[in-house]
Coordinates of C-alpha atoms and ligand atoms in Angstrom, one line a residue:
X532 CA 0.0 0.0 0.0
X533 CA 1.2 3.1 -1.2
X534 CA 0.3 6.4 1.5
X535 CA 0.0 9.8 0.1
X536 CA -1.1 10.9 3.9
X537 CA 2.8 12.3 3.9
X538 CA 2.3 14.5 0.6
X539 CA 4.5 17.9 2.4
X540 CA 2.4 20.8 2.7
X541 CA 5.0 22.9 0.6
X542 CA 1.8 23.6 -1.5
X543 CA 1.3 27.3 -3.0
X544 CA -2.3 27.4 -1.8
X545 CA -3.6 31.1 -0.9
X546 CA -6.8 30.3 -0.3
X547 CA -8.3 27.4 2.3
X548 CA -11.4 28.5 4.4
X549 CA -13.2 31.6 3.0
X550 CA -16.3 33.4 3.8
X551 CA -17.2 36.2 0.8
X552 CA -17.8 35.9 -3.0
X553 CA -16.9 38.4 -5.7
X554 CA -19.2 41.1 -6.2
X555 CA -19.2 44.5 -7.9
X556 CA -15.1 45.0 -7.3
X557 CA -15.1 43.8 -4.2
X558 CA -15.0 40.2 -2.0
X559 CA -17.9 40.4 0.7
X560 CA -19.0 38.1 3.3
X561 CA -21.8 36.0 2.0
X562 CA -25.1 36.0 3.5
X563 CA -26.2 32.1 3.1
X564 CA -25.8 29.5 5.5
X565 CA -24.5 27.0 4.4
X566 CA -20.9 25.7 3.5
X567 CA -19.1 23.6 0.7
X568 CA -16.2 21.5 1.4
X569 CA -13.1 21.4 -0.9
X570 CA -11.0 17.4 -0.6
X571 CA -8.3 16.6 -1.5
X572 CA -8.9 13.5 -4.0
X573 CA -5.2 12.1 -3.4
X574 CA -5.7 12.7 0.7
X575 CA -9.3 12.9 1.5
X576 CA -8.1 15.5 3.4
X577 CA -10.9 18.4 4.2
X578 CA -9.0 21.5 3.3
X579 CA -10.6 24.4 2.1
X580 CA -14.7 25.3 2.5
X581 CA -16.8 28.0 0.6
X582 CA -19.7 29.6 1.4
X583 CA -22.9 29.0 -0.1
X584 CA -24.2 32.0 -1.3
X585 CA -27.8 33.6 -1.1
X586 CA -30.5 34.3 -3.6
X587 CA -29.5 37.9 -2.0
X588 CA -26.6 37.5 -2.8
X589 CA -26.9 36.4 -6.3
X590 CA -29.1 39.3 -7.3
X591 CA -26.4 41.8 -5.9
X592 CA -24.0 40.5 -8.3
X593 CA -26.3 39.9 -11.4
X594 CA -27.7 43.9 -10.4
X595 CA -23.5 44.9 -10.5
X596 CA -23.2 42.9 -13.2
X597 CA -26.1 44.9 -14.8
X598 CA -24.6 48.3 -13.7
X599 CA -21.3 47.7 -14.9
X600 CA -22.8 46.6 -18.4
X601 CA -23.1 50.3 -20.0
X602 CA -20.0 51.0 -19.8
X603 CA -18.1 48.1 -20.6
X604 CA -19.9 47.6 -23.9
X605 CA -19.1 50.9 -24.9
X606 CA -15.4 51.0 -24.7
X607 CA -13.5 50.7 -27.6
X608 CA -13.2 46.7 -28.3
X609 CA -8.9 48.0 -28.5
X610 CA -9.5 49.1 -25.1
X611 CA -11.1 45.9 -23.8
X612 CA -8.8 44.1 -25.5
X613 CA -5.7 45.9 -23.3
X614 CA -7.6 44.7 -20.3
X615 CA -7.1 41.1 -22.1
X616 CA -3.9 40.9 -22.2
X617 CA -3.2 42.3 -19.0
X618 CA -5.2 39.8 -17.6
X619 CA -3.3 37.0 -19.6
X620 CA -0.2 38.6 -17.5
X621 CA -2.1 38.7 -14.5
X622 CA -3.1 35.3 -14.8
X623 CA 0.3 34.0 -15.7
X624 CA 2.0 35.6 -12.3
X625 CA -0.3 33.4 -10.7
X626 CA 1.0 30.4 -12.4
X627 CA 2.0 28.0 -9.3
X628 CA -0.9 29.4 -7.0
X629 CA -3.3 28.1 -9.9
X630 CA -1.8 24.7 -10.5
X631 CA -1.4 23.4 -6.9
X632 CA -5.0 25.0 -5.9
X633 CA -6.0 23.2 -8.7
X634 CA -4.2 19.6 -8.1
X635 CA -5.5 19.7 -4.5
X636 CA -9.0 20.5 -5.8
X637 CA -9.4 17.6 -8.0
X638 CA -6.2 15.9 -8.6
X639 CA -5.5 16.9 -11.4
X640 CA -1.8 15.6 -12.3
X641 CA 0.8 19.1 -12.1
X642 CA 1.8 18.3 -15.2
X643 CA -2.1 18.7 -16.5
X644 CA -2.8 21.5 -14.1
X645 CA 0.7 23.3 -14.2
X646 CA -0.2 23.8 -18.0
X647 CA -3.5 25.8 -16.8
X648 CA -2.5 29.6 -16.2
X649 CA -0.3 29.7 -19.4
X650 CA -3.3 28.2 -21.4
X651 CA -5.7 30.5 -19.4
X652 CA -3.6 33.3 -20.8
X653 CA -3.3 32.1 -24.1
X654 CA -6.9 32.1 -24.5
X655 CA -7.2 35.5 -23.0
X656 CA -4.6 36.6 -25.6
X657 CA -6.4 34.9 -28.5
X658 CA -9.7 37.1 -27.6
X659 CA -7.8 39.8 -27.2
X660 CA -6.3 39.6 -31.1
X661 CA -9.9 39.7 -32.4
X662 CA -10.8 43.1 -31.8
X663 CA -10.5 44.0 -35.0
X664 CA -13.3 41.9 -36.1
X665 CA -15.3 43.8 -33.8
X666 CA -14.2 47.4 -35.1
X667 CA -15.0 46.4 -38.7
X668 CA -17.8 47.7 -40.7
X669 CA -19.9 45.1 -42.0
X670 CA -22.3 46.9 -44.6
X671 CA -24.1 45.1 -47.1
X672 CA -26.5 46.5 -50.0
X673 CA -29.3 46.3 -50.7
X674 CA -29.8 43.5 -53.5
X675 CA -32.2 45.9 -55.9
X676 CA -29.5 48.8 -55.1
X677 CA -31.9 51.0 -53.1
X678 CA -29.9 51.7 -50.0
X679 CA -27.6 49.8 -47.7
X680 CA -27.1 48.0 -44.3
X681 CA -25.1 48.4 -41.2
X682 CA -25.1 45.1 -39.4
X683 CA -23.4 45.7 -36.2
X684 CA -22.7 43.1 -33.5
X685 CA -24.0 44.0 -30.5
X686 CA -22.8 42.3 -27.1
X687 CA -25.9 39.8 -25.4
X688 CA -25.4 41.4 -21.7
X689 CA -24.9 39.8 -18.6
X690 CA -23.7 36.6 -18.9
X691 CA -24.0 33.3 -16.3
X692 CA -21.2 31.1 -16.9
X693 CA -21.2 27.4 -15.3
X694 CA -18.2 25.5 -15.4
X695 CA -17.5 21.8 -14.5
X696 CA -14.6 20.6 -12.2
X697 CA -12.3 18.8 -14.3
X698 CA -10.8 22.0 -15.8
X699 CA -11.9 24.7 -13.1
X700 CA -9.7 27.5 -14.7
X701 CA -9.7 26.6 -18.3
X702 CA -13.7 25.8 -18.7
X703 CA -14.2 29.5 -17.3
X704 CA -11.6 31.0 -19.5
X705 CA -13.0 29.9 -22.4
X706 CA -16.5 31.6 -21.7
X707 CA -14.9 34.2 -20.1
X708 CA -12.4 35.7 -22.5
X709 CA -14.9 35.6 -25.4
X710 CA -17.9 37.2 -23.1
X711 CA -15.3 40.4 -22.2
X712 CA -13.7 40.6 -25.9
X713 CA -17.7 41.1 -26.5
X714 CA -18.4 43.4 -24.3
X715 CA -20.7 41.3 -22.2
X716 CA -20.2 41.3 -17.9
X717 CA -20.6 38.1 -16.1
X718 CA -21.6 35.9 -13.0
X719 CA -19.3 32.8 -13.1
X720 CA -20.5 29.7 -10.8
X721 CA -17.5 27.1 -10.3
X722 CA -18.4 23.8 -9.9
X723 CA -19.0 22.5 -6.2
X724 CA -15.6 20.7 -5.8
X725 CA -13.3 23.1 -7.3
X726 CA -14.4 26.7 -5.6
X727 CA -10.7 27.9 -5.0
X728 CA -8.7 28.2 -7.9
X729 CA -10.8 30.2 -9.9
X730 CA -10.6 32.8 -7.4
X731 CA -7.0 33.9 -8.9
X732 CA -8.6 34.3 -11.8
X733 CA -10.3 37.2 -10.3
X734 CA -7.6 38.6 -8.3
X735 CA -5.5 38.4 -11.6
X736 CA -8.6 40.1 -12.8
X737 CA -8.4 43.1 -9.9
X738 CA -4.9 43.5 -10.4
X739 CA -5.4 43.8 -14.5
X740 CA -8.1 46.8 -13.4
X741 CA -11.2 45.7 -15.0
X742 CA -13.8 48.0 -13.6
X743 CA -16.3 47.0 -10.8
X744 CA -19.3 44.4 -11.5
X745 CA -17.4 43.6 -15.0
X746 CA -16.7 39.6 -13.6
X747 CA -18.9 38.3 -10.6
X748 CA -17.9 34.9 -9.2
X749 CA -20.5 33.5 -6.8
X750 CA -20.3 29.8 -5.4
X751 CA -23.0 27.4 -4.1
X752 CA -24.5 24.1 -5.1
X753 CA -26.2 22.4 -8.5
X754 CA -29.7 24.3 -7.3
X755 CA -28.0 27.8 -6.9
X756 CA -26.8 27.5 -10.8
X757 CA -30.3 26.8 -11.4
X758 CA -31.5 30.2 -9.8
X759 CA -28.8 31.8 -12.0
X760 CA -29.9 30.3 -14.9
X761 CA -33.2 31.2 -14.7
X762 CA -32.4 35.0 -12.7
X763 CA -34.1 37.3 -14.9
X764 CA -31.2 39.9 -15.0
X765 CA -29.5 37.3 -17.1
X766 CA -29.6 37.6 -21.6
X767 CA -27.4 34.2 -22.0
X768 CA -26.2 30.9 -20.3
X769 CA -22.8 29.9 -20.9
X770 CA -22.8 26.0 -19.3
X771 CA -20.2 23.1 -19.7
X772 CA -21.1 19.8 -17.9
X773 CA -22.7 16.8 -17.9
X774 CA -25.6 16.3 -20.9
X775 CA -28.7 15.3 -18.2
X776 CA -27.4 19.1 -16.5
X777 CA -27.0 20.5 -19.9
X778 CA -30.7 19.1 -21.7
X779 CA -32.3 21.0 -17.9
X780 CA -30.5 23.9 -18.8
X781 CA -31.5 23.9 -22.4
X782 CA -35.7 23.2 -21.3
X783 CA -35.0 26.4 -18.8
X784 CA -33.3 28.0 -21.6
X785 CA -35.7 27.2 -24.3
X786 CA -38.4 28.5 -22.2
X787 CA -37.0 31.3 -21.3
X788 CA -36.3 32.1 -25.1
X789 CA -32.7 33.0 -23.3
X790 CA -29.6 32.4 -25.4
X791 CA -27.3 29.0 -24.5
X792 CA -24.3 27.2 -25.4
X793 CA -24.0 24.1 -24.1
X794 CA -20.4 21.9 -24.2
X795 CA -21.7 18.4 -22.8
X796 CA -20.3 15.3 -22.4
X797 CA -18.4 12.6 -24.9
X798 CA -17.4 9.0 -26.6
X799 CA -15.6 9.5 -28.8
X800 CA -13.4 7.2 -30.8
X801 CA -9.5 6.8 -31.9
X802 CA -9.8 5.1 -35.0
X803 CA -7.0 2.9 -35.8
X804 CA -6.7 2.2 -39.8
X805 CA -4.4 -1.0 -40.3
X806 CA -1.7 1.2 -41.9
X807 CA -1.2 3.2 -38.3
X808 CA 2.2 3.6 -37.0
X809 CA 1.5 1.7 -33.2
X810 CA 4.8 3.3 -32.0
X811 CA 3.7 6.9 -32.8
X812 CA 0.0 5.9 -31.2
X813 CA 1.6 5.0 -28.1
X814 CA 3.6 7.8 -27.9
X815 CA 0.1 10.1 -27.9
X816 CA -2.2 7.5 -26.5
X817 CA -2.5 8.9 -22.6
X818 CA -3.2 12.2 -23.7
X819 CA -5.6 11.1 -26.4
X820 CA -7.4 8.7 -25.0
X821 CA -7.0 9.4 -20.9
X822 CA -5.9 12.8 -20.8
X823 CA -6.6 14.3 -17.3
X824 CA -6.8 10.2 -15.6
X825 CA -9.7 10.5 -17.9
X826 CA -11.7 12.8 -16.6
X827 CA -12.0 15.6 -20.0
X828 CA -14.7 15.9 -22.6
X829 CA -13.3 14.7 -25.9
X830 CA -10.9 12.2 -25.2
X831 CA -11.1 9.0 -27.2
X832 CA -11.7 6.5 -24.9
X833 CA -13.1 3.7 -27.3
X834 CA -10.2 2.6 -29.9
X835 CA -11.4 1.0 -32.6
X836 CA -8.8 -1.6 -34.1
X837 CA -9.1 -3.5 -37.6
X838 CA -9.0 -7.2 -36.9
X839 CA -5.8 -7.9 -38.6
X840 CA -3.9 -5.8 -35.8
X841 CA -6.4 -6.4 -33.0
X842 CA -3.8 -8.3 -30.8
X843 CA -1.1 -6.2 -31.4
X844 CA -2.9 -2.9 -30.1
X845 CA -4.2 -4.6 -27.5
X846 CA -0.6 -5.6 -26.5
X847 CA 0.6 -2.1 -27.0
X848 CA -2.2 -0.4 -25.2
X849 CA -2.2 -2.6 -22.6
X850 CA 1.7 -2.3 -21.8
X851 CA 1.4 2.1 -22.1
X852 CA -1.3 2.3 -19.7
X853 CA 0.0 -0.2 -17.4
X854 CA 3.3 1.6 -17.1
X855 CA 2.1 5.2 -16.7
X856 CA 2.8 5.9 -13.4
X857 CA -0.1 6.5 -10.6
X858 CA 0.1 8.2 -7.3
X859 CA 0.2 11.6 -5.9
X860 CA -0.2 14.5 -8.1
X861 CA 1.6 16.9 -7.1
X862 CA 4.9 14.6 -8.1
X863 CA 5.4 16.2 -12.3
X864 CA 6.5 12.4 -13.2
X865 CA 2.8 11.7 -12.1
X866 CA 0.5 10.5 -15.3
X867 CA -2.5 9.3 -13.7
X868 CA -4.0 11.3 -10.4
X869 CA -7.3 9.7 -8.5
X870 CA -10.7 10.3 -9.3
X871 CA -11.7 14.1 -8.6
X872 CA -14.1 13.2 -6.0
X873 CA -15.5 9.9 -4.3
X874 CA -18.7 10.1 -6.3
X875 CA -16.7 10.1 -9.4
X876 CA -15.0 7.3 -8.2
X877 CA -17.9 4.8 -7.4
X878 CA -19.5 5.6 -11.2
X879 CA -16.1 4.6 -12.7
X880 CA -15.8 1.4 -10.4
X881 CA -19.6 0.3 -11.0
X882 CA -18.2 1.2 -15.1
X883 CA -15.6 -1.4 -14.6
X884 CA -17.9 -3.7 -12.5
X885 CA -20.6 -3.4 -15.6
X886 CA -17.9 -4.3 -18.0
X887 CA -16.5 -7.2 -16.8
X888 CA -20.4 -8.5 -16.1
X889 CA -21.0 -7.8 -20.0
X890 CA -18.3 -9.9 -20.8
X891 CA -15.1 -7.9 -21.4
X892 CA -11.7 -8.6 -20.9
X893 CA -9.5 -6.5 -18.4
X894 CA -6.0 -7.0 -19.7
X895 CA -4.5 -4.2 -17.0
X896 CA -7.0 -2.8 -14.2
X897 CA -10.1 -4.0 -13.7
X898 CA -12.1 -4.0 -10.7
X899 CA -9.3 -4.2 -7.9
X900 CA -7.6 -2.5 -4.9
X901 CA -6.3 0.8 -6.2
X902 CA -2.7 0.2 -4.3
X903 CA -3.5 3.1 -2.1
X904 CA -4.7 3.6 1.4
X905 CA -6.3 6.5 1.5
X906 CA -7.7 8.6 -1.8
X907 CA -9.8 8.3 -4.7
X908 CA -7.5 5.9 -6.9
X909 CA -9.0 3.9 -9.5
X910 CA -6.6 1.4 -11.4
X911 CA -6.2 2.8 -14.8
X912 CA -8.2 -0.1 -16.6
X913 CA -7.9 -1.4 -20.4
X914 CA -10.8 -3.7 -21.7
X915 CA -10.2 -6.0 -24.5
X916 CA -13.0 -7.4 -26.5
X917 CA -15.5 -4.5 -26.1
X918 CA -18.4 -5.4 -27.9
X919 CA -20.6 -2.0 -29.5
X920 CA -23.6 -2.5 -26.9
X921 CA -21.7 -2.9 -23.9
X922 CA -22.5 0.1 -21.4
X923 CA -18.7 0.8 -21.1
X924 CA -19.0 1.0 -25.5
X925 CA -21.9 3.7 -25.1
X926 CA -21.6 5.8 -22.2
X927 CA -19.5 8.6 -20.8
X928 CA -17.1 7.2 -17.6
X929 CA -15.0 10.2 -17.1
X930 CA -12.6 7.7 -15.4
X931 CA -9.2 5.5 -16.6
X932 CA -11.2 3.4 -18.5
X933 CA -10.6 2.5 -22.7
X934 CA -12.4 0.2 -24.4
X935 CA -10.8 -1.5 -27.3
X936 CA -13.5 -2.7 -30.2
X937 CA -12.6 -4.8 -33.3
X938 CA -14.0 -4.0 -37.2
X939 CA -13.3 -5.8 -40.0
X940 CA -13.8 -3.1 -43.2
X941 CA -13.2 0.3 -42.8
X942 CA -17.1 1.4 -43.3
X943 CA -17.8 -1.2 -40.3
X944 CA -14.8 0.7 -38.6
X945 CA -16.6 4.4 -39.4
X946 CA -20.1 3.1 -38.2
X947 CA -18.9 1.7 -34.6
X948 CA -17.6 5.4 -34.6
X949 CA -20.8 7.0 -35.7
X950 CA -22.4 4.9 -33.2
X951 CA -23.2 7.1 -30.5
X952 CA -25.9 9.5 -29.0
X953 CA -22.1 12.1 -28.6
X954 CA -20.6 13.5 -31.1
X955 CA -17.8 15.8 -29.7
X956 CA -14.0 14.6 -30.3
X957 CA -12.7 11.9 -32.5
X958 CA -9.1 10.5 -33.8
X959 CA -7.9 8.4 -36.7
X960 CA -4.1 7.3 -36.9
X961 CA -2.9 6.1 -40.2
X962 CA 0.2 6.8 -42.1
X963 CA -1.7 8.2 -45.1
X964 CA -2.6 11.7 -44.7
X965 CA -4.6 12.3 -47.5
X966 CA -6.5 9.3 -46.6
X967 CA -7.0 10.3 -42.7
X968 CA -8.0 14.0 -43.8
X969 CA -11.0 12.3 -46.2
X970 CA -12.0 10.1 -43.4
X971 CA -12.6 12.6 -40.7
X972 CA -15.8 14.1 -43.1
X973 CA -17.6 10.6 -42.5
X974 CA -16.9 11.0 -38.7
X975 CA -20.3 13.0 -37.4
X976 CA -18.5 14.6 -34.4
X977 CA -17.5 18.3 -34.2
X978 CA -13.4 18.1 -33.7
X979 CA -11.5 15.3 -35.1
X980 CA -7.6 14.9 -34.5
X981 CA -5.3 13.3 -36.9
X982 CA -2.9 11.1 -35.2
X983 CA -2.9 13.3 -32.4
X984 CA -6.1 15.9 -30.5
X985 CA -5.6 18.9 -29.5
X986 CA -7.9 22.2 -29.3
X987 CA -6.9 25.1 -31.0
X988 CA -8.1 28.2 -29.2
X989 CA -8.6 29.6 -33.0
X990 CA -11.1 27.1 -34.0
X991 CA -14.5 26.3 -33.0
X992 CA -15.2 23.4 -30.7
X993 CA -18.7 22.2 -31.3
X994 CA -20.2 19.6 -29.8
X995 CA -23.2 17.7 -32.1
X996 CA -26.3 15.3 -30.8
X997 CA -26.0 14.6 -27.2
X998 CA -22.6 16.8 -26.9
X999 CA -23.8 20.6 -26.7
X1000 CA -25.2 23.3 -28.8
X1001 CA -23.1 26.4 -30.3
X1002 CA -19.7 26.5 -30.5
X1003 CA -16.4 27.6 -28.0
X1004 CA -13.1 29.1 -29.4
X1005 CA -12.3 30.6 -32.6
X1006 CA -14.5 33.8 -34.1
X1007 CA -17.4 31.4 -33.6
X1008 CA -16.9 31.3 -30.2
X1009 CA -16.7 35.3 -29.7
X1010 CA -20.5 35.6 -31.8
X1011 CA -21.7 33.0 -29.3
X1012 CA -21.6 36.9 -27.3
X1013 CA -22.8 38.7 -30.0
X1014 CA -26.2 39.9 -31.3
X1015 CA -26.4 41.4 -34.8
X1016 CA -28.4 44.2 -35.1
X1017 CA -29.0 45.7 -39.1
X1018 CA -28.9 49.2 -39.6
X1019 CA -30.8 50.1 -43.0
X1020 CA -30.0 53.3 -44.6
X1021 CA -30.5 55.0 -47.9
X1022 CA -27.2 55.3 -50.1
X1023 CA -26.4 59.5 -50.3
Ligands
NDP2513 P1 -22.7 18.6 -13.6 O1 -23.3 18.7 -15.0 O2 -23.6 18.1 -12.6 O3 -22.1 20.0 -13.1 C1 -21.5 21.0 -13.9 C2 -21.8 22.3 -13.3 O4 -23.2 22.6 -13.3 C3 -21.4 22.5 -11.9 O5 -21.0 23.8 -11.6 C4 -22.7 22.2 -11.1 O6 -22.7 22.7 -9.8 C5 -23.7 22.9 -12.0 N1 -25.0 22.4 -11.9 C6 -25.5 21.2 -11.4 N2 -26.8 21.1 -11.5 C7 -27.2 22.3 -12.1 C8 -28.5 22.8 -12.5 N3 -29.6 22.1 -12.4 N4 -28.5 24.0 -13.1 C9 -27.4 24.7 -13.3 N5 -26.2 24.3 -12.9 C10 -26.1 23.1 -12.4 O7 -21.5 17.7 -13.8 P2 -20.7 16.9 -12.6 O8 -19.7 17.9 -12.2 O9 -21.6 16.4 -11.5 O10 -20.2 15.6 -13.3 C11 -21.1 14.5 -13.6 C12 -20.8 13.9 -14.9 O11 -20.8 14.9 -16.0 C13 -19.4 13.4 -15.0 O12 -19.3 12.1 -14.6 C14 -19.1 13.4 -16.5 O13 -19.7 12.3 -17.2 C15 -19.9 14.7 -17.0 N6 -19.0 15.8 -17.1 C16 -18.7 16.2 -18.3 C17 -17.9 17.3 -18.5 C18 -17.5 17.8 -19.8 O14 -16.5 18.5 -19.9 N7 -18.1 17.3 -20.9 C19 -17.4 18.1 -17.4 C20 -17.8 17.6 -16.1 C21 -18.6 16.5 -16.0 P3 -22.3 21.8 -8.6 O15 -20.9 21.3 -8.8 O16 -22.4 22.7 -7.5 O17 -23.3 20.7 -8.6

């Protein structure tokens, strides 16, 4: 048994037990009652609490958010684009403080969350560079010639923005850089296990000088994001989660006739042609298939072999996984970190339990001790001889889990993908380019990676079916703030 009750508390961790939220500039003392604990998923150990706020509370800071509105939208987009990228410097002094709030939050790996504040900033940066789009004129004539139109982009307004705990800093960034490049203000709710670290996002905030009420950040359980989705002082829901969370959201939402986007869960698929290069796979299979000890959106956690080669990967994919090391996060040679919180862990165990009951073959992992006398370790598991209708083939485990199916023609191969109520990430790995490229159009998913997956904060990731609605990142992500208005006029 491996104890991690002796990690040293050298940690960079400025905040533990708090009382106040963010609101209008300044932190005050909530006025709710009740408290959230923060764990540590490596220690169990009760570190850090949050208040739960009021519904007083949350319409002080959607009313500052409100206030601060007017003026924010009408600054130059150059000049709220200055406040970007002071923020992206902000948030990259903060870089340590981040990461090891973070990695005790929900263990997180710091060499996952250590990656967080200079990401953060790139996104920020990213934004930042589209002000231009903002400052062009758009006019378009009139198709008979009779006069002309101005379509301007106005920002929605005040924004709620709901993030999920397996990225706490990045899943915020990527609503919140976008909303401010806008010109929208916002309430941010963090998730329930990761309060903390976002909370340097706001100092780095302060310290950039964005005015009063511009960013909010309120904390309290799943029912207090439901009283900000539906507040009345907010024009648009910004949510990334689970997709039973994310279809409530979307009912409030629809009737509501408020604005959404929605970035929801995944199963998505690595598909391995028989060409693929197994050595440059393994290389890139931890952070394409289990990036994050499994626990993020797009991964590929099914790999789908051809039959010819079905042994082999299973060899290969069974030895990488197996040999990643597992243990306490905060140690950079650490690939795989517990389960963010005991919950988490019980769903990926009963996954395990369900496959092995359907009939599948752990070849590493499987339902056993973790190795670990205290945490929230699952085994990293690999399961061989996945058949398509197996629960661990169809739903979302946010866990170390893969599941390794066979196809015997490439268009069986392309339907096992395609075979799923998801459609967010994707991966094919062959040694023909052209032939990879061509393929990813028959893949009905909104990203696809080539022998490798990435996101690029310049291009949009859209989820499709049970994956989300609208899109994050790129110029699609910024309109997701914007509402056209069209100015007609008569040509002088
Ligand atoms: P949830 O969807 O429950 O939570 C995401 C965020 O929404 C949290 O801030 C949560 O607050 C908040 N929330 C919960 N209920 C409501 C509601 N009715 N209205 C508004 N906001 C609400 O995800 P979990 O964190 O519980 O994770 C459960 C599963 O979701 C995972 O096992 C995984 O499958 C999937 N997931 C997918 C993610 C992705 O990136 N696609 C990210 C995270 C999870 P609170 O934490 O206080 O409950």
């Amino acid at each position: 048994m491996t104890s991690l009750l002796s990690i040293p508390l050298t940690a960079n961790l400025p905040y533990r037990h708090i009382d106040d939220v963010f609101i209008d500039g300044q932190w005050q003392v909530a006025t709710g009652t009740g408290r959230t604990l923060v764990t540590n998923p490596a220690t169990e150990e009760v570190w850090g609490s949050v208040p739960q706020a009021s519904v007083a509370d949350l319409d002080q800071a959607v009313a500052a958010a409100r206030r601060a509105f007017g003026g924010w939208r009408d600054l130059a987009p150059t000049a709220r684009a200055g406040f970007l990228l002071r923020l992206a410097d902000e948030v990259e002094k903060r870089a340590e403080a981040i990461s090891h709030t973070n990695t005790w939050e929900n263990g997180s790996p710091v060499a996952e969350s250590g990656r967080a504040a200079g990401n953060a900033a790139s996104i920020f940066r990213y934004f930042a560079s589209l002000a231009g789009l903002l400052e062009t004129a758009d006019i378009r004539p009139f198709p008979d010639g009779s006069g002309e139109t101005v379509v301007r982009q106005d920002p929605i307004g005040v924004c709620a923005l709901i993030a999920p705990w397996n990225f706490p800093i990045n899943l915020v960034v990527a609503k919140l850089a976008p909303a401010l490049m806008a010109g929208c203000t916002v309430v941010i709710k963090p998730a329930s296990p990761t309060p903390l670290s976002v909370r340097l996002i706001i100092d780095a905030a302060r310290a950039a000088g964005l005015p009063a009420g511009v960013v909010n950040l309120v904390t309290g359980p799943g029912s207090f994001g439901d009283a900000l989705v539906r507040h009345p002082g907010i024009d648009k829901v910004a949510f990334t989660g689970s997709t039973p969370v994310g279809r409530s959201i979307a009912g409030t939402c629809g009737q509501l006739l408020r604005p959404v986007t929605l970035e929801l869960g995944g199963k998505s698929s690595a598909l391995v042609l028989p060409d693929a290069d197994l050595d440059s796979l393994s290389k890139v299979l931890i952070r394409t298939c289990l990036r994050n000890t499994g626990q993020t959106c797009y991964i590929s956690t099914r790999i789908l072999a051809p039959v010819e080669r079905y042994a082999e990967l299973v060899d290969m994919v069974t030895a990488t996984i197996a040999a990643a090391k597992q243990g306490d996060p905060m140690q950079p040679d650490t690939v795989f970190g517990p389960a963010a919180t005991r919950a988490q862990e019980q769903t990926v165990r009963e996954y395990i339990r369900s496959g092995v009951a359907e009939g599948a073959r752990a070849t590493t992992g499987g339902d056993v001790a973790s190795g670990f006398d205290q945490g929230f370790f699952v085994k990293p598991t690999v399961f061989a001889d996945v058949t398509p209708g197996m629960r661990i083939a169809r739903e979302e485990i946010f866990g170390p889990v893969l599941s390794i199916l066979r196809y015997n023609s490439l268009d069986e191969g392309v339907a096992l993908a395609n075979n799923t109520s998801f459609g967010l990430g994707g991966t094919i790995f062959s040694e023909d380019p052209d032939r990879a490229f061509a393929l990813a159009g028959r893949l009905d998913t909104g990203s696809v990676g080539l022998g490798f997956f990435a996101s690029n904060h310049a291009a949009p990731f859209a989820g499709r079916h049970d994956s989300g609605l609208g899109a994050e990142f790129g110029p699609e992500g910024l309109k997701a703030y914007l509402v056209p208005q069209s100015v007609h006029r008569r040509i002088r």
